[in-house]
XYZ file of C-alpha atoms in Angstrom:
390
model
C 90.286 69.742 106.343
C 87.529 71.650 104.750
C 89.046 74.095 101.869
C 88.450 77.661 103.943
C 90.785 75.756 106.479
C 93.350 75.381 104.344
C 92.917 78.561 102.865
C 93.396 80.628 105.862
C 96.404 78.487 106.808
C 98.002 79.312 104.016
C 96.925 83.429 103.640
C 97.667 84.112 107.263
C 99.129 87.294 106.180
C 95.959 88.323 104.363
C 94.917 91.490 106.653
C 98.123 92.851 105.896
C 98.334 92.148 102.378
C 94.841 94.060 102.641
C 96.281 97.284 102.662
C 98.764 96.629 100.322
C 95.905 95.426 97.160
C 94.533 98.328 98.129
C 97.517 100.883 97.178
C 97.324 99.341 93.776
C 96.781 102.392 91.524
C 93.194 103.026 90.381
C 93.068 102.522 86.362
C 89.681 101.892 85.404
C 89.144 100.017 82.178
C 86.034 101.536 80.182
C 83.489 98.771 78.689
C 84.691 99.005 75.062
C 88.300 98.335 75.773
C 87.574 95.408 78.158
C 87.304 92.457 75.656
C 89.813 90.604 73.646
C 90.407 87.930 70.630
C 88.036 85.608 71.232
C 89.619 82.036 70.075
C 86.950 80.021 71.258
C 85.887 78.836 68.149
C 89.353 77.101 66.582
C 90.759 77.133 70.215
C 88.470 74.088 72.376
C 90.130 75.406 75.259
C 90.205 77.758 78.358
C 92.162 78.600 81.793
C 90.152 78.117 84.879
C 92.022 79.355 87.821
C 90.042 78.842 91.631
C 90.818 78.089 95.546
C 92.178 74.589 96.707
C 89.593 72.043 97.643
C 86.394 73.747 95.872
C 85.867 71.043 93.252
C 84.816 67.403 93.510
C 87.690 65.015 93.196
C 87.777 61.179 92.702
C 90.993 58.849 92.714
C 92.191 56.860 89.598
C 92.990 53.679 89.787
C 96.036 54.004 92.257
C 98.152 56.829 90.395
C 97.624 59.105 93.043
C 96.373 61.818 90.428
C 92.058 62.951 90.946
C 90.030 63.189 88.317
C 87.408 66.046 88.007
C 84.214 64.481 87.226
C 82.241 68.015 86.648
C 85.149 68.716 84.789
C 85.474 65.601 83.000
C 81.799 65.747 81.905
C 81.589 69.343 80.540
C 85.007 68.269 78.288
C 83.163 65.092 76.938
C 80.097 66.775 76.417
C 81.420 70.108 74.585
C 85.071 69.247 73.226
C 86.121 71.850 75.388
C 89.579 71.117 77.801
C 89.871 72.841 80.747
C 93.111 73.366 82.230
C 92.621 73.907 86.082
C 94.612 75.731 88.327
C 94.380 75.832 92.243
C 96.271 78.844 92.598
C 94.028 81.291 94.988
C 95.027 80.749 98.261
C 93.740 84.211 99.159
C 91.773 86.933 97.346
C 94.357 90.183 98.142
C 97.155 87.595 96.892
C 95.863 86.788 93.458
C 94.911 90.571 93.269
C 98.318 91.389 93.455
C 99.500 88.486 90.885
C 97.349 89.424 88.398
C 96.630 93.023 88.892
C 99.895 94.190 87.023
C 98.324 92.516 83.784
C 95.002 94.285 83.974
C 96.422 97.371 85.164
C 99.057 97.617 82.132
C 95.479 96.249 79.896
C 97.089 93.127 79.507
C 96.043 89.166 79.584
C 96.037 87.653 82.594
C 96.295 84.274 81.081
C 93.660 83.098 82.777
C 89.693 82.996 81.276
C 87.861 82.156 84.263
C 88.867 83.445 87.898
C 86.967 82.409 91.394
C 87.008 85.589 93.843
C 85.019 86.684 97.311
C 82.567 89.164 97.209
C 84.656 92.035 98.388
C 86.958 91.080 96.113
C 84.791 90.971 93.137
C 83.466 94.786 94.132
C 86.989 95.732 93.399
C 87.338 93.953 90.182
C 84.181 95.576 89.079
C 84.653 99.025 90.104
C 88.097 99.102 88.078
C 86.498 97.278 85.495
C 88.623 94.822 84.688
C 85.906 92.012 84.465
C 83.710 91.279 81.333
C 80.197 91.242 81.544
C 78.395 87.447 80.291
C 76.373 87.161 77.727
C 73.599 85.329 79.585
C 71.771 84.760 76.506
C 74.474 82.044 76.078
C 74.103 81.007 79.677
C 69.952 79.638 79.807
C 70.657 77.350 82.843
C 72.286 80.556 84.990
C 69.341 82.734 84.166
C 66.668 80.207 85.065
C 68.322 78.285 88.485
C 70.711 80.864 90.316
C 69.078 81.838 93.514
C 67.036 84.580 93.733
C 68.909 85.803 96.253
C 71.698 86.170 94.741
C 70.807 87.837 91.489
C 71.745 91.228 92.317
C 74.217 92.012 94.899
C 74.909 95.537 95.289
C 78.163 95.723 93.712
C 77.276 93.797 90.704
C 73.181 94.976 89.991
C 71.915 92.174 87.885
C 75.012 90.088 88.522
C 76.246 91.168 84.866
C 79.867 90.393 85.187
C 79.696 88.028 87.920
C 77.764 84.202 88.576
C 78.439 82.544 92.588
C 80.304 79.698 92.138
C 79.277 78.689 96.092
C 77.857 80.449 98.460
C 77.868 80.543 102.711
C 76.753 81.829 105.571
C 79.090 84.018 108.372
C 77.331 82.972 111.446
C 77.870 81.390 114.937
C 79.024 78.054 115.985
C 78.915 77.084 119.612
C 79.165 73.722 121.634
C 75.896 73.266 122.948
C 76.569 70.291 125.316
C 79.260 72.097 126.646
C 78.344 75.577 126.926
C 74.727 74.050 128.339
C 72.139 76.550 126.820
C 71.209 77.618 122.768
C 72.472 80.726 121.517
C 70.079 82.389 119.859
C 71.570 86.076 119.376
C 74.607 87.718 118.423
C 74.720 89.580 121.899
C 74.567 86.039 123.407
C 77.968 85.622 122.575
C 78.424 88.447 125.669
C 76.896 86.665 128.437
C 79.436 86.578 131.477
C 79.816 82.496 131.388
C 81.966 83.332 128.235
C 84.403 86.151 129.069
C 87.312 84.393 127.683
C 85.848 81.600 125.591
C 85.081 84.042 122.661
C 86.315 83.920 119.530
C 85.871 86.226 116.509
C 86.961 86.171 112.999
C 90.338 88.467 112.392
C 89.879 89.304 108.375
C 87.745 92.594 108.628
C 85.308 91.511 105.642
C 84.604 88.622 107.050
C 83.923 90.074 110.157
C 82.212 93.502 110.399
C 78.517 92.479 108.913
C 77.365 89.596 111.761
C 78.618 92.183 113.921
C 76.326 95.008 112.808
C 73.589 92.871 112.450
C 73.391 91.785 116.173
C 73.287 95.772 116.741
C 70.462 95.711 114.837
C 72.085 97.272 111.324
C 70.916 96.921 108.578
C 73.696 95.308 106.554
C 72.888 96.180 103.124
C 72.847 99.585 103.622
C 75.237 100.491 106.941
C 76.939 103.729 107.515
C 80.322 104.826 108.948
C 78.411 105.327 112.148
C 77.407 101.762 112.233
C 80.839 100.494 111.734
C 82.620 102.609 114.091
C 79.751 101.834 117.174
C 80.562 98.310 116.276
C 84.073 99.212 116.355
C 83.553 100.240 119.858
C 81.830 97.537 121.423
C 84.665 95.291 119.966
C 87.374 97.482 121.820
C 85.825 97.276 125.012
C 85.098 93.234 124.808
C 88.876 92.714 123.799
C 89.795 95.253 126.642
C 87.813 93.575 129.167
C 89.086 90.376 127.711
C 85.648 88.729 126.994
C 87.303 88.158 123.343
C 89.699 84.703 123.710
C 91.171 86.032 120.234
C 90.986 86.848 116.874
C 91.245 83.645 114.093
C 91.109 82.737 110.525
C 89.988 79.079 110.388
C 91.768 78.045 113.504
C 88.542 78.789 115.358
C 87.736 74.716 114.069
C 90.236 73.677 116.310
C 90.135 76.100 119.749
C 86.132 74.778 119.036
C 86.740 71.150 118.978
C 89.461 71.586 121.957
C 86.727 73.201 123.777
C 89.561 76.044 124.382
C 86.524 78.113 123.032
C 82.567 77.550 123.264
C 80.842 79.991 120.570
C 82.806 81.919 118.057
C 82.011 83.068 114.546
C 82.237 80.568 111.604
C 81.406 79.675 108.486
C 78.667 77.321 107.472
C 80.754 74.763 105.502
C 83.270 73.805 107.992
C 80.828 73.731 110.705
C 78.902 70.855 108.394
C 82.167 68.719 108.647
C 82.847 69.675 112.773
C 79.409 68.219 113.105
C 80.185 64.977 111.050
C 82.947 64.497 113.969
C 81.546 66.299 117.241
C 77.389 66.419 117.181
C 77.144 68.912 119.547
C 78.898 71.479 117.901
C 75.855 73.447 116.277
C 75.354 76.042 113.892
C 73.015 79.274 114.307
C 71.839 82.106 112.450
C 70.973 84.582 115.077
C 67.790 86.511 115.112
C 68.890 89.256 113.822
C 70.456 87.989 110.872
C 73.699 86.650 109.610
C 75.499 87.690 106.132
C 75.237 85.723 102.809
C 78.213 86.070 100.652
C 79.453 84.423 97.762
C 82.274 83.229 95.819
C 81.998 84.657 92.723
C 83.165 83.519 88.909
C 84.080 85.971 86.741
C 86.121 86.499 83.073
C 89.013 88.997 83.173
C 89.572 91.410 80.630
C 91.474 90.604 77.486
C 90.436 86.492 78.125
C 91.185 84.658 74.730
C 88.718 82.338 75.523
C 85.360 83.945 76.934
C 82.690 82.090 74.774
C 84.168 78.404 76.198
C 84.144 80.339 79.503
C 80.387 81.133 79.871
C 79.864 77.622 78.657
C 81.771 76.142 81.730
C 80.125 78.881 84.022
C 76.366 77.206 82.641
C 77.542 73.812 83.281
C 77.731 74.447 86.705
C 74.547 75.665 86.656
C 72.648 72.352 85.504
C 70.881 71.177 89.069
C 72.459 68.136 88.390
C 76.024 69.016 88.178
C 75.348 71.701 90.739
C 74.157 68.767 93.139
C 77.110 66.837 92.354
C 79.508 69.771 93.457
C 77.381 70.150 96.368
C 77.840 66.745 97.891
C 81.724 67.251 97.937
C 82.092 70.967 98.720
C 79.426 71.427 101.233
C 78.195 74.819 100.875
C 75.356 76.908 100.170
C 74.254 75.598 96.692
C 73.597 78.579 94.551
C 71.253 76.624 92.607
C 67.782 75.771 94.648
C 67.032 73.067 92.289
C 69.687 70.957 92.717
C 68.085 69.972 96.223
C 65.651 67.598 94.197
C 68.308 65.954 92.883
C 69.987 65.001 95.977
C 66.435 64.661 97.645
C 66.052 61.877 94.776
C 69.443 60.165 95.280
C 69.273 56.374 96.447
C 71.862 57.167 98.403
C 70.979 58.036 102.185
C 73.876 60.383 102.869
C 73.668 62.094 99.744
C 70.197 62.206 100.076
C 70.550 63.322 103.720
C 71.892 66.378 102.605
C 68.922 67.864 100.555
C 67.664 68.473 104.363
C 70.545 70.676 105.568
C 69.828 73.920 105.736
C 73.113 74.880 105.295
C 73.583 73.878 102.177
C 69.844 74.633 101.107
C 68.426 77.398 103.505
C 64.694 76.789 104.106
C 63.016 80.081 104.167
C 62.938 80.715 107.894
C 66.569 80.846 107.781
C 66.578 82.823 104.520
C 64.547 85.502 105.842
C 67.186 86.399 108.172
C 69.797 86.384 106.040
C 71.568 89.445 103.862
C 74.601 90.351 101.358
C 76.428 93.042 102.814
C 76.941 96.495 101.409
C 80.779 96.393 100.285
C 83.550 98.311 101.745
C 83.869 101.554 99.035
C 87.561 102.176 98.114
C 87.282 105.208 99.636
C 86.282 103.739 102.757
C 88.688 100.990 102.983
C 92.308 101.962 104.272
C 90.802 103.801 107.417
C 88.630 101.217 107.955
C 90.866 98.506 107.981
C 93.478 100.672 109.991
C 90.968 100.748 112.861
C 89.586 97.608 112.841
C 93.564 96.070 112.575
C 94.121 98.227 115.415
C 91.858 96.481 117.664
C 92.830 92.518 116.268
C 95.910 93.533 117.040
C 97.347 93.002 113.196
């Protein structure tokens, strides 16, 4: 079970719970008051919380408890222990767990926090994130992607480094369905009324969509999303649209109960390790590249140790060795030499995929969305909930 499998199992309620992050009060934090005590120093220590199965893991000897190699290897290099937490199971979820803390200009507890894209917008708007000092962080300013540096809710990613990154785009079963899929409106053709699937969460959904209307994601309008809007209506209406999933769609895909439906990159890398002719695409007209994002909450106690861990990752050879396990778009280029260099053909293998290292026909085609504004957000996701039937 890939980790965004799991995660949507267990945040099935996340659309609703939506709305509900949202009502959280604005109380915007102002730069100066945003850091706190920093123990790094006499403290070796820090609080890393993330999502369940985004880490590489190895058995001990028959105790049943993993090991953290990464992990394992920052500690031994730097002194610094790392207590680990897989407690985000879903983005609105942890908002609401640890909002009441940075809302109240509190601790959280926690020095190092893994959040979505949209997510992170939200954390940065209120400000209740800390900008890095990147002058302590040499690896993240020479090997994070390019196109990733500045997203347009973090400009220079100041307060905020991709931990992974992936692709929203379309899987299909090509053997079965009998033709390539090459565009978004190719998931409209008549042979699959019915055998449709699309993503329920609204920001995981709206930018492919906009995109195969031609939209330009990075900049769209509340035109573009309610035209999109539309055409969704009528396709659900006309019931060309089997349903609206989180992760499930891995299942109605491998059932064959649907043929194309959106997706994510990483679990469609482990569908094909079981079914070969389930297949990948970014259409023509573009698919959206988001992120996973870490990031130090206010008032952290430990935020030097923190932006140590966050450069670790950033090595190309630790970022290779999280990239065999978690199967995602490496956020660090350079780790592909690594792997391409591994004596190991299946490791080695994977330097090739383009979903975990786009080559730069796919990149060209792909964008970071424009955010959903506060402002924009509970009509928004009244409408679009409306029409999933949430």
């Amino acid at each position: 079970m890939s980790r965004r499998s799991l995660l949507r199992s267990l945040g099935a309620g996340a659309a609703g719970a939506a709305l509900a992050g949202c009502g959280v009060p604005a109380a915007y934090v102002e730069p100066g008051d945003r850091a706190g005590r920093d123990t790094s120093d006499s403290d070796r220590s820090l609080h890393f919380a993330n999502w369940p199965l985004y880490i590489d893991t190895e058995d001990t000897d028959g105790t049943g408890e993993s090991r953290r190699p990464t992990l394992d290897a920052f500690t031994k290099r730097t002194g610094i222990s790392v207590t680990y937490t897989e407690e985000i199971n879903d983005n609105d979820e942890f908002f609401g767990k640890i909002s009441p803390a940075l809302i109240n200009h509190q601790s959280t507890g926690r020095d190092l926090i893994v959040v979505s894209d949209w997510m992170a917008a939200r954390f940065v708007r209120l400000g209740w994130v800390q900008e890095m000092d990147r002058a302590a962080q040499p690896n993240v300013a020479e090997y994070l992607d390019p196109q990733l540096r500045s997203p347009a809710f973090d400009e220079g990613r100041t307060h905020s480094v991709p931990w992974q990154s992936g692709i929203t785009g379309i899987a299909y079963n090509r053997r079965k369905l009998g033709r390539e899929i090459q565009h978004t409106s190719d998931l409209w053709a008549g042979d699959l009324r019915g055998k449709v699937s699309l993503l329920s969460g609204l920001d995981e959904s709206f930018a492919l969509l906009m995109q195969g209307n031609g939209v330009d994601i990075t900049r769209w309008t509340a035109d573009d999303f309610h035209e999109m809007c539309e055409q969704v209506d009528k396709l659900v209406r006309s019931r060309h649209i089997r349903r609206f999933t989180g992760n499930d769609y891995i299942k109605d895909l491998s059932t064959g109960d649907v043929l194309a439906c959106q997706a994510y990159s990483g679990d469609v890398i482990q569908l094909q390790a079981d079914n070969p002719d389930i297949e990948f695409v970014v259409p023509q007209e573009g698919a959206e590249l988001w992120s996973e994002s870490l990031m130090i909450p206010n008032l952290a106690g430990h935020k030097r140790n923190a932006e140590k861990l966050v450069d670790h990752y950033y090595e190309p050879e630790v970022a290779a060795e999280l990239a065999t396990w978690v199967n995602y778009v490496c956020p660090v280029p350079a780790a592909r030499e690594v792997l391409a260099s591994s004596k190991d053909e299946e490791t080695a293998a994977l330097a090739e995929d383009p979903l975990i290292f786009p080559d730069d026909a796919m990149r060209k085609r792909l964008a970071i969305a424009r955010d959903i504004t506060a402002e924009e957000r509970s009509d928004f996701a009244k409408k679009w909930n409306s029409i999933v039937g949430l």
